[in-house]
XYZ file of N, CA, C and O in Angstrom:
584
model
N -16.531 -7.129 -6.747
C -16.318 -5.759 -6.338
C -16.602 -4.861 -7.538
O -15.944 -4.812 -8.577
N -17.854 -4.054 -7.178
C -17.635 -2.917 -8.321
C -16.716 -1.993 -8.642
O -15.601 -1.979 -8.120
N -17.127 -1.102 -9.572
C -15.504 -0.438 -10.186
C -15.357 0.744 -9.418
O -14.333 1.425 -9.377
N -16.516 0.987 -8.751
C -16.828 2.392 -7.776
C -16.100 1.729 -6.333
O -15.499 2.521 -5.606
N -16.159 0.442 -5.986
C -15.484 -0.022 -5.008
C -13.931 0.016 -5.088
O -13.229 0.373 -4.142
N -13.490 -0.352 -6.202
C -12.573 -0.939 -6.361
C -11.798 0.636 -6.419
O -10.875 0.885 -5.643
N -12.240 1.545 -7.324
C -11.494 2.690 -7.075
C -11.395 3.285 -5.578
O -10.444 4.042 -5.378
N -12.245 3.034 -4.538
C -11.855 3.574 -3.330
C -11.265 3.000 -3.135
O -10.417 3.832 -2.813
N -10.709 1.949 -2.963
C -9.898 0.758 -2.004
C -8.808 1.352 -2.649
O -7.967 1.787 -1.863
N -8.517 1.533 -4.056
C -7.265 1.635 -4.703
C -6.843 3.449 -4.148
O -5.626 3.596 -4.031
N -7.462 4.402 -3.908
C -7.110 5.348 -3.830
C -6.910 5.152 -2.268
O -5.752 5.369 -1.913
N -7.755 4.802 -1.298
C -7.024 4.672 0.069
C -5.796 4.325 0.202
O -5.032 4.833 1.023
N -5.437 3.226 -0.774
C -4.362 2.351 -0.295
C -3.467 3.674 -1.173
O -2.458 4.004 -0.549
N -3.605 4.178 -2.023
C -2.791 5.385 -2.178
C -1.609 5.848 -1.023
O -0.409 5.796 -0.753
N -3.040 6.377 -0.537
C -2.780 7.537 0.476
C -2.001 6.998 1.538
O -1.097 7.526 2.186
N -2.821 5.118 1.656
C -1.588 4.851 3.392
C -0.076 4.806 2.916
O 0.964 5.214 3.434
N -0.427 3.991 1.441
C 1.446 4.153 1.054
C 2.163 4.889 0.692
O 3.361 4.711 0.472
N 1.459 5.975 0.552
C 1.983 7.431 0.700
C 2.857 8.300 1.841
O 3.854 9.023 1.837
N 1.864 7.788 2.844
C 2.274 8.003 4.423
C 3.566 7.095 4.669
O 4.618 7.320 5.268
N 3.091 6.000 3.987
C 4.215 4.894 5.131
C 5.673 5.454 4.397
O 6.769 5.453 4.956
N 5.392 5.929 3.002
C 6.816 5.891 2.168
C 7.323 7.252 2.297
O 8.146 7.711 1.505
N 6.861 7.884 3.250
C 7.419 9.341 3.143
C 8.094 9.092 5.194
O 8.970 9.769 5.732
N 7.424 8.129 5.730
C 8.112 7.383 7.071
C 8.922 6.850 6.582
O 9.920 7.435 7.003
N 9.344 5.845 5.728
C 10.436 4.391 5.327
C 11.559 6.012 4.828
O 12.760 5.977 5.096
N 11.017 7.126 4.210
C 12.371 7.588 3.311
C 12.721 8.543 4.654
O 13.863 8.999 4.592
N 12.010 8.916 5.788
C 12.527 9.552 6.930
C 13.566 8.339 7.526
O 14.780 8.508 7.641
N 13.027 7.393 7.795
C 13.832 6.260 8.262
C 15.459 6.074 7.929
O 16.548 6.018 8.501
N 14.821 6.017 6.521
C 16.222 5.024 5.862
C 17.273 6.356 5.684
O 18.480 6.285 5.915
N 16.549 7.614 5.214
C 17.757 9.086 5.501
C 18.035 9.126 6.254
O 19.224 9.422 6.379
N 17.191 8.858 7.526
C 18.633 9.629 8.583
C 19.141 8.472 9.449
O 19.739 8.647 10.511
N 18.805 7.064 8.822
C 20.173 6.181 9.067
C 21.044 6.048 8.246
O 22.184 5.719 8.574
N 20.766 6.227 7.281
C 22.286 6.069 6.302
C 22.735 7.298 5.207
O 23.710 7.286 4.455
N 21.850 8.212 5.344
C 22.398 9.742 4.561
C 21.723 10.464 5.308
O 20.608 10.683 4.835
N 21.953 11.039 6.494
C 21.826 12.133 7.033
C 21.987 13.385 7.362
O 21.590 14.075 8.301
N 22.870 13.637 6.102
C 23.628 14.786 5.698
C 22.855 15.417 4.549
O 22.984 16.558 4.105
N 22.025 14.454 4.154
C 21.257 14.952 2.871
C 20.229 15.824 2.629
O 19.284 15.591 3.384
N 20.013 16.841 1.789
C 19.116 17.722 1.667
C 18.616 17.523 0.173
O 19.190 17.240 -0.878
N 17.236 17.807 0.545
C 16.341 18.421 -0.705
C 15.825 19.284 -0.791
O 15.527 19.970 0.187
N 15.400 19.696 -2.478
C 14.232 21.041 -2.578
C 13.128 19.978 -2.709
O 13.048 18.776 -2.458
N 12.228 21.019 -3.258
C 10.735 20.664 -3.346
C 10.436 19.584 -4.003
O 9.581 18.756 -3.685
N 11.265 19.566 -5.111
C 10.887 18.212 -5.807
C 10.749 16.965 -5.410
O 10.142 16.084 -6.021
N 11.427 16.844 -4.161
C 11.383 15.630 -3.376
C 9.915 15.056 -2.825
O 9.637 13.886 -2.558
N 9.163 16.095 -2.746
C 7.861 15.763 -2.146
C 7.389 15.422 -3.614
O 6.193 15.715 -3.620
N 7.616 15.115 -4.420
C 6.978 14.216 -5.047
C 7.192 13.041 -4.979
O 6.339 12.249 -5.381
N 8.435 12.593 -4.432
C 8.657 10.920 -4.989
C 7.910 10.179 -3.871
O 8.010 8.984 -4.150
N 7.365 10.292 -2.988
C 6.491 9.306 -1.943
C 4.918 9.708 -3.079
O 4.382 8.628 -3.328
N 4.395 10.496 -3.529
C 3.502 10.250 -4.693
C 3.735 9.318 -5.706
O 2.872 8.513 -6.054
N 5.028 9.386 -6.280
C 4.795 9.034 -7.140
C 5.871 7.246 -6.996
O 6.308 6.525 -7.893
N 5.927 7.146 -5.874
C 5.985 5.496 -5.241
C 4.410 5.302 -4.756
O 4.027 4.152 -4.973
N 3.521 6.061 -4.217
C 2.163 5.657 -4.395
C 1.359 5.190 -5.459
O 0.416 4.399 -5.461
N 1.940 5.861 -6.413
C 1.091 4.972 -7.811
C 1.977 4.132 -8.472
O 1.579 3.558 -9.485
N 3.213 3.946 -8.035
C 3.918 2.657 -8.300
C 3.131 1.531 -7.095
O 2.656 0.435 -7.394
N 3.147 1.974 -6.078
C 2.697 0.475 -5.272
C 1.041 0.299 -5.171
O 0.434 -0.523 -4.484
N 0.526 1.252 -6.005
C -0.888 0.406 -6.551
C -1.413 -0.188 -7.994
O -2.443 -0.740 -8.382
N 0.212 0.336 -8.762
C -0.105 -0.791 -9.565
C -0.358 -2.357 -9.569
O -1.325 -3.032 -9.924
N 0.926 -2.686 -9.020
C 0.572 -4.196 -9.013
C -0.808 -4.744 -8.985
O -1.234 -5.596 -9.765
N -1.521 -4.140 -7.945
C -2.765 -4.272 -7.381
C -3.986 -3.801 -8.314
O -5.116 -4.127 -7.951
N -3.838 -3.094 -9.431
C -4.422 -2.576 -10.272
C -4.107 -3.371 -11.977
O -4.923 -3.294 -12.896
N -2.942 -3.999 -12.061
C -2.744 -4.876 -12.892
C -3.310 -6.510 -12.577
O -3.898 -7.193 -13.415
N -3.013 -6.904 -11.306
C -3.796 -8.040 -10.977
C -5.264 -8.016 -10.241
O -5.566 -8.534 -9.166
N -6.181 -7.171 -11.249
C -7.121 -6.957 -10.900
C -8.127 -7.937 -11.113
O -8.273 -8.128 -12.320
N -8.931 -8.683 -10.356
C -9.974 -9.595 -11.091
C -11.352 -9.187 -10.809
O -11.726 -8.319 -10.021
N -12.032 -9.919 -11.548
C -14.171 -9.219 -11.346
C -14.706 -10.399 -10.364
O -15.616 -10.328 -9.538
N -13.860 -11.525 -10.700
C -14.171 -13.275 -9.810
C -13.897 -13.129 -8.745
O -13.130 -12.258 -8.336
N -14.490 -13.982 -8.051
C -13.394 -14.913 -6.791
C -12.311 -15.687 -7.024
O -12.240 -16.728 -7.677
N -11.440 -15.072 -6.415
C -10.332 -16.262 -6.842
C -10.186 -17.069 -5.779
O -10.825 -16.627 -4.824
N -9.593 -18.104 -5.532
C -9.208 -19.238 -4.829
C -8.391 -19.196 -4.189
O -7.459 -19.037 -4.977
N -7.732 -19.240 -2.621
C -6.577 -18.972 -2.002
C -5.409 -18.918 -2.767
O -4.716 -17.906 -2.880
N -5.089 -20.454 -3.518
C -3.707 -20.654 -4.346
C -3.677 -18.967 -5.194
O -2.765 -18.173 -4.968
N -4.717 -18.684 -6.065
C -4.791 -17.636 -6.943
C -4.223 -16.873 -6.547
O -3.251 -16.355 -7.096
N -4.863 -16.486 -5.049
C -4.426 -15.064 -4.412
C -3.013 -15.011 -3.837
O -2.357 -13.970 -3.800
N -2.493 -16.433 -3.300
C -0.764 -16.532 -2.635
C -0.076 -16.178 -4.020
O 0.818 -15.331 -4.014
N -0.453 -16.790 -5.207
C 0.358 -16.375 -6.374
C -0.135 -15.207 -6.821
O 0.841 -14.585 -7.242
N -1.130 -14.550 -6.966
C -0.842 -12.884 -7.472
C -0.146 -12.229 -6.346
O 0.662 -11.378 -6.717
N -0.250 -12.413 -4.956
C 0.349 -12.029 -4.246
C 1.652 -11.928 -4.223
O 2.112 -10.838 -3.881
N 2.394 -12.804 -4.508
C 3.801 -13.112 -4.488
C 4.429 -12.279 -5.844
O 5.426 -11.562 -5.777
N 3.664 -12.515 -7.049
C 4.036 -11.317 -8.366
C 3.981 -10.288 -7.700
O 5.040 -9.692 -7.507
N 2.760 -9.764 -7.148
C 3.223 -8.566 -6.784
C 4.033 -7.735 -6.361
O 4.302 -6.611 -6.785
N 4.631 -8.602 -5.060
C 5.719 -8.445 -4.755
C 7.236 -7.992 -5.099
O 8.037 -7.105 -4.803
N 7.117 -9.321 -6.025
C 8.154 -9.508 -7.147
C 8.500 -7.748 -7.730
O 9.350 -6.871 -7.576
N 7.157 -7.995 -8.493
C 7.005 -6.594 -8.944
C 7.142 -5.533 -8.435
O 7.897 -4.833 -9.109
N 6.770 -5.041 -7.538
C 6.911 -3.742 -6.901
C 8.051 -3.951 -5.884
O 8.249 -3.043 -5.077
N 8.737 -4.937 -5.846
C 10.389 -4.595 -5.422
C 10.938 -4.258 -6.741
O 11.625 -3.237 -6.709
N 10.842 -4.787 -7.830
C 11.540 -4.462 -9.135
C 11.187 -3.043 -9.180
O 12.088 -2.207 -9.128
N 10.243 -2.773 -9.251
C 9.855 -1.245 -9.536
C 10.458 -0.252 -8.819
O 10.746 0.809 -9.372
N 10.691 -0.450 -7.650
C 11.120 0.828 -6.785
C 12.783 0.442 -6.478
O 13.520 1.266 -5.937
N 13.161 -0.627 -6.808
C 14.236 -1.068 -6.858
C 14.968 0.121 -8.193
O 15.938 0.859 -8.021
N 14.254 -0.003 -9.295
C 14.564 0.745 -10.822
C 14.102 2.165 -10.764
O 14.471 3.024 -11.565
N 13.408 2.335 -9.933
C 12.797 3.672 -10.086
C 13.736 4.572 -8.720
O 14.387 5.585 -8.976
N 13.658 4.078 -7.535
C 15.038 4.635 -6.894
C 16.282 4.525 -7.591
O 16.756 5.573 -8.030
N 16.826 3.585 -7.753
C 17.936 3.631 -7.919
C 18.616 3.619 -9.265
O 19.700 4.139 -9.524
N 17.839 2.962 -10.073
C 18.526 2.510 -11.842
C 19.147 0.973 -11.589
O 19.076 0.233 -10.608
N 19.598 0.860 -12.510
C 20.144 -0.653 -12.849
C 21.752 -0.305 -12.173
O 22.270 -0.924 -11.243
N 22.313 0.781 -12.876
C 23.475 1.452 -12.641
C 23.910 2.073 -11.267
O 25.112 2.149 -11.014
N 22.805 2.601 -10.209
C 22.842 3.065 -9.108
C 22.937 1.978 -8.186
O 23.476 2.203 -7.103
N 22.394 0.559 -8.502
C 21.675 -0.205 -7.714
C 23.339 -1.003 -7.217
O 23.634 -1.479 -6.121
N 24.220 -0.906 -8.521
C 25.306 -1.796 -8.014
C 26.863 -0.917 -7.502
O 28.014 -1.302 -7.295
N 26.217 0.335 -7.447
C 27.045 1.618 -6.776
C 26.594 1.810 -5.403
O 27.322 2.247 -4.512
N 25.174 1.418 -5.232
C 24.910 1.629 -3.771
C 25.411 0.540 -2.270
O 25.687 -0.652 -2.134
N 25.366 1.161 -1.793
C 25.501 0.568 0.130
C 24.796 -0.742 -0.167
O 24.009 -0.681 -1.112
N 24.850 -1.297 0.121
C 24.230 -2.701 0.299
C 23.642 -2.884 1.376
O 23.246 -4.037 1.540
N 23.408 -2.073 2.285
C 22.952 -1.784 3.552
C 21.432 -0.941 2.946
O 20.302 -1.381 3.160
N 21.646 -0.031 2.390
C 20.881 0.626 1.591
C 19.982 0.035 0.946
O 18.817 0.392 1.118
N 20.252 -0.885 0.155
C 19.547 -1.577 -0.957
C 18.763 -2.852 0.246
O 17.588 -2.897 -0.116
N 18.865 -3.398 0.915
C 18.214 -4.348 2.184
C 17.062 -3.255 2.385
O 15.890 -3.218 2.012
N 17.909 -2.332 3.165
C 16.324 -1.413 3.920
C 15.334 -0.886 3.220
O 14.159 -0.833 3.583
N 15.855 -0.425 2.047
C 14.711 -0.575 0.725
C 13.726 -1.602 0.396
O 12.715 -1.262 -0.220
N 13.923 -2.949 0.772
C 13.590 -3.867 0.221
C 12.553 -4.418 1.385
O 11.496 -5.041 1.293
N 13.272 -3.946 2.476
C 12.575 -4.128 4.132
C 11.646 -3.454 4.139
O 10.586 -4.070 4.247
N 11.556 -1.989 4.037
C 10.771 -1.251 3.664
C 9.484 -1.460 2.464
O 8.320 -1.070 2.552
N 9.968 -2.009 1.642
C 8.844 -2.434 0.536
C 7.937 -3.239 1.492
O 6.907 -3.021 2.130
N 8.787 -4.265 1.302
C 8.118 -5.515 2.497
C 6.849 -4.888 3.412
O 5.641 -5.112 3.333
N 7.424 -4.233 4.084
C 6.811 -3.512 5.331
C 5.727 -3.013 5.037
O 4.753 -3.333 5.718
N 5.555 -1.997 3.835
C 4.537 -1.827 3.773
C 3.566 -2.029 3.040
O 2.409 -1.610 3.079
N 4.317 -2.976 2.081
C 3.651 -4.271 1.143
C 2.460 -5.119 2.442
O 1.270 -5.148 2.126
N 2.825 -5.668 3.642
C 2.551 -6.081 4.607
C 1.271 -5.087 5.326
O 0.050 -5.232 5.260
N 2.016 -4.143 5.954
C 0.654 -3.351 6.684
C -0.271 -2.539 5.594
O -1.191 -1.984 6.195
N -0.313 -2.305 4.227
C -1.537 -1.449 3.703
C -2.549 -2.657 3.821
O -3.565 -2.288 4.409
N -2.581 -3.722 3.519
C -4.037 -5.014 3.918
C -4.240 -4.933 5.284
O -5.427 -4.947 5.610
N -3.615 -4.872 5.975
C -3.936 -4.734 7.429
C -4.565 -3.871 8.101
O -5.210 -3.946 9.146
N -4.147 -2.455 6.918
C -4.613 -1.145 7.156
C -6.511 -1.168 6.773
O -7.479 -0.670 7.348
N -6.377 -1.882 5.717
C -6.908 -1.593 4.888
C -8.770 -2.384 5.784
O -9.919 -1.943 5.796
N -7.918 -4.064 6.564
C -8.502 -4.828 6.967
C -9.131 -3.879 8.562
O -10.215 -4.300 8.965
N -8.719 -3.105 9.108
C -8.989 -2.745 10.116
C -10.149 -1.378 9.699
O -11.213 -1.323 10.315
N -9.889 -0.556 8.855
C -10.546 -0.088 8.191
C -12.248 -0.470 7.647
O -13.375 -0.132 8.009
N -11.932 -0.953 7.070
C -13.718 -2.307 6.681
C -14.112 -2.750 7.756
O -15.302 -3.011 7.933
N -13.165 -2.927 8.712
C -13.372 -4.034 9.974
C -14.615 -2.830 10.762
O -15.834 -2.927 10.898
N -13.470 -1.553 11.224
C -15.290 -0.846 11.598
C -15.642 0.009 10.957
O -15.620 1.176 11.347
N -16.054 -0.357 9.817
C -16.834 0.306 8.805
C -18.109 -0.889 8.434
O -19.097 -0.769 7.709
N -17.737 -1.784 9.060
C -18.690 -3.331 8.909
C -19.612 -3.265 10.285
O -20.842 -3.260 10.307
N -18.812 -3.222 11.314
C -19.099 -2.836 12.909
C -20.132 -1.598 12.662
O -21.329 -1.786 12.879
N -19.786 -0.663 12.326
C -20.523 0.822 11.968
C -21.897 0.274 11.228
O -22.854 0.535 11.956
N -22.328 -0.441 9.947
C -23.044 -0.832 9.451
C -23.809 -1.616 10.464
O -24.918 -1.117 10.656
N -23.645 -2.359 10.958
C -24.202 -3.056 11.680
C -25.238 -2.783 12.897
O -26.363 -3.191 13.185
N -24.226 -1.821 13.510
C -24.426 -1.336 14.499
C -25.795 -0.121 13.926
O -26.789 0.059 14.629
N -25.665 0.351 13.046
C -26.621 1.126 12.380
C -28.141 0.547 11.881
O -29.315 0.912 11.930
N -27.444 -0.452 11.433
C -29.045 -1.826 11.329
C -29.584 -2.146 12.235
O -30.808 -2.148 12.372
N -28.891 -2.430 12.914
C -29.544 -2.957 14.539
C -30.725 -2.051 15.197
O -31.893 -2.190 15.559
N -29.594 -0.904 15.130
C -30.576 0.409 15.600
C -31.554 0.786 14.835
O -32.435 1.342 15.491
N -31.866 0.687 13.234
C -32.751 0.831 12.315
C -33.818 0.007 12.466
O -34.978 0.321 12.196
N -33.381 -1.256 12.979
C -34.530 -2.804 13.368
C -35.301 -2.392 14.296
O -36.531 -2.349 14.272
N -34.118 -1.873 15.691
C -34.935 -1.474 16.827
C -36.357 -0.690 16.458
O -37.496 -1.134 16.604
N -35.906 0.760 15.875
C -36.544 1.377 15.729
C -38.029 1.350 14.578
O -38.880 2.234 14.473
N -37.964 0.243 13.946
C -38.817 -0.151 13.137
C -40.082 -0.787 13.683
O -41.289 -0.690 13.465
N -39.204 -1.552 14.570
C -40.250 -2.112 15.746
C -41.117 -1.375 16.797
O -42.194 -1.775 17.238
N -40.596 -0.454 17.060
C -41.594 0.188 17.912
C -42.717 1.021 17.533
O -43.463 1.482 18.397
């Protein structure tokens, strides 16, 4: 993957986990703090959990092919990682053992979640953007021929 590739993929996946984390923090507020208000500043933190959850993905970056095993284990760091991260970056070390424990699950569910659907997103995406290509060749063949 070139580096011109690799930066779109990384900035899409931005944007879906952007979306999904500004859904997971609608979610998880108004099941368990629904009394809560913010100012403006708040619209930053689903940004700036977007460039927390493309790091991982930007630290385990490779130029190779890697090998299934490769990919279940960067996969699984990642994980690791970007629950640690938003685990510390919501809450602190200090918040984390003051909070709901109910709280701290749906956080983690939530990571999960959309740790899970941005490849999916991402896979459906290419999927017809591959279809689109294709479908464009075909018609380019046709028309070559006549």
């Amino acid at each position: 993957m070139s580096g011109k590739e690799f930066f779109r993929e990384v900035t899409r996946d931005f944007f879906v986990i952007v979306t999904f984390c500004n859904l997971a923090v609608f979610v998880l507020g108004s099941i368990f703090k629904p009394e809560a208000r913010f100012g403006y500043e708040a619209f930053l933190s689903p940004l700036i959990y977007g460039v927390l959850g493309v790091l991982p993905g930007v630290l385990m970056y490779s130029n190779h092919e890697l090998k299934i095993r490769e990919v279940i284990v960067r996969k699984a760091i990642q994980l690791v990682f970007l629950e640690a991260i938003m685990y510390l970056v919501v809450f602190g070390i200090d918040g984390m053992k003051k909070e709901d424990p109910r709280v701290l699950v749906g956080l983690g569910v939530s990571v999960l979640i959309i740790y899970v659907l941005v490849p999916i997103i991402d896979w459906i995406i290419d999927s017809r953007e591959a279809k689109q290509l294709t479908e464009d060749l075909l018609e380019f063949q046709k028309n070559e021929k006549e």
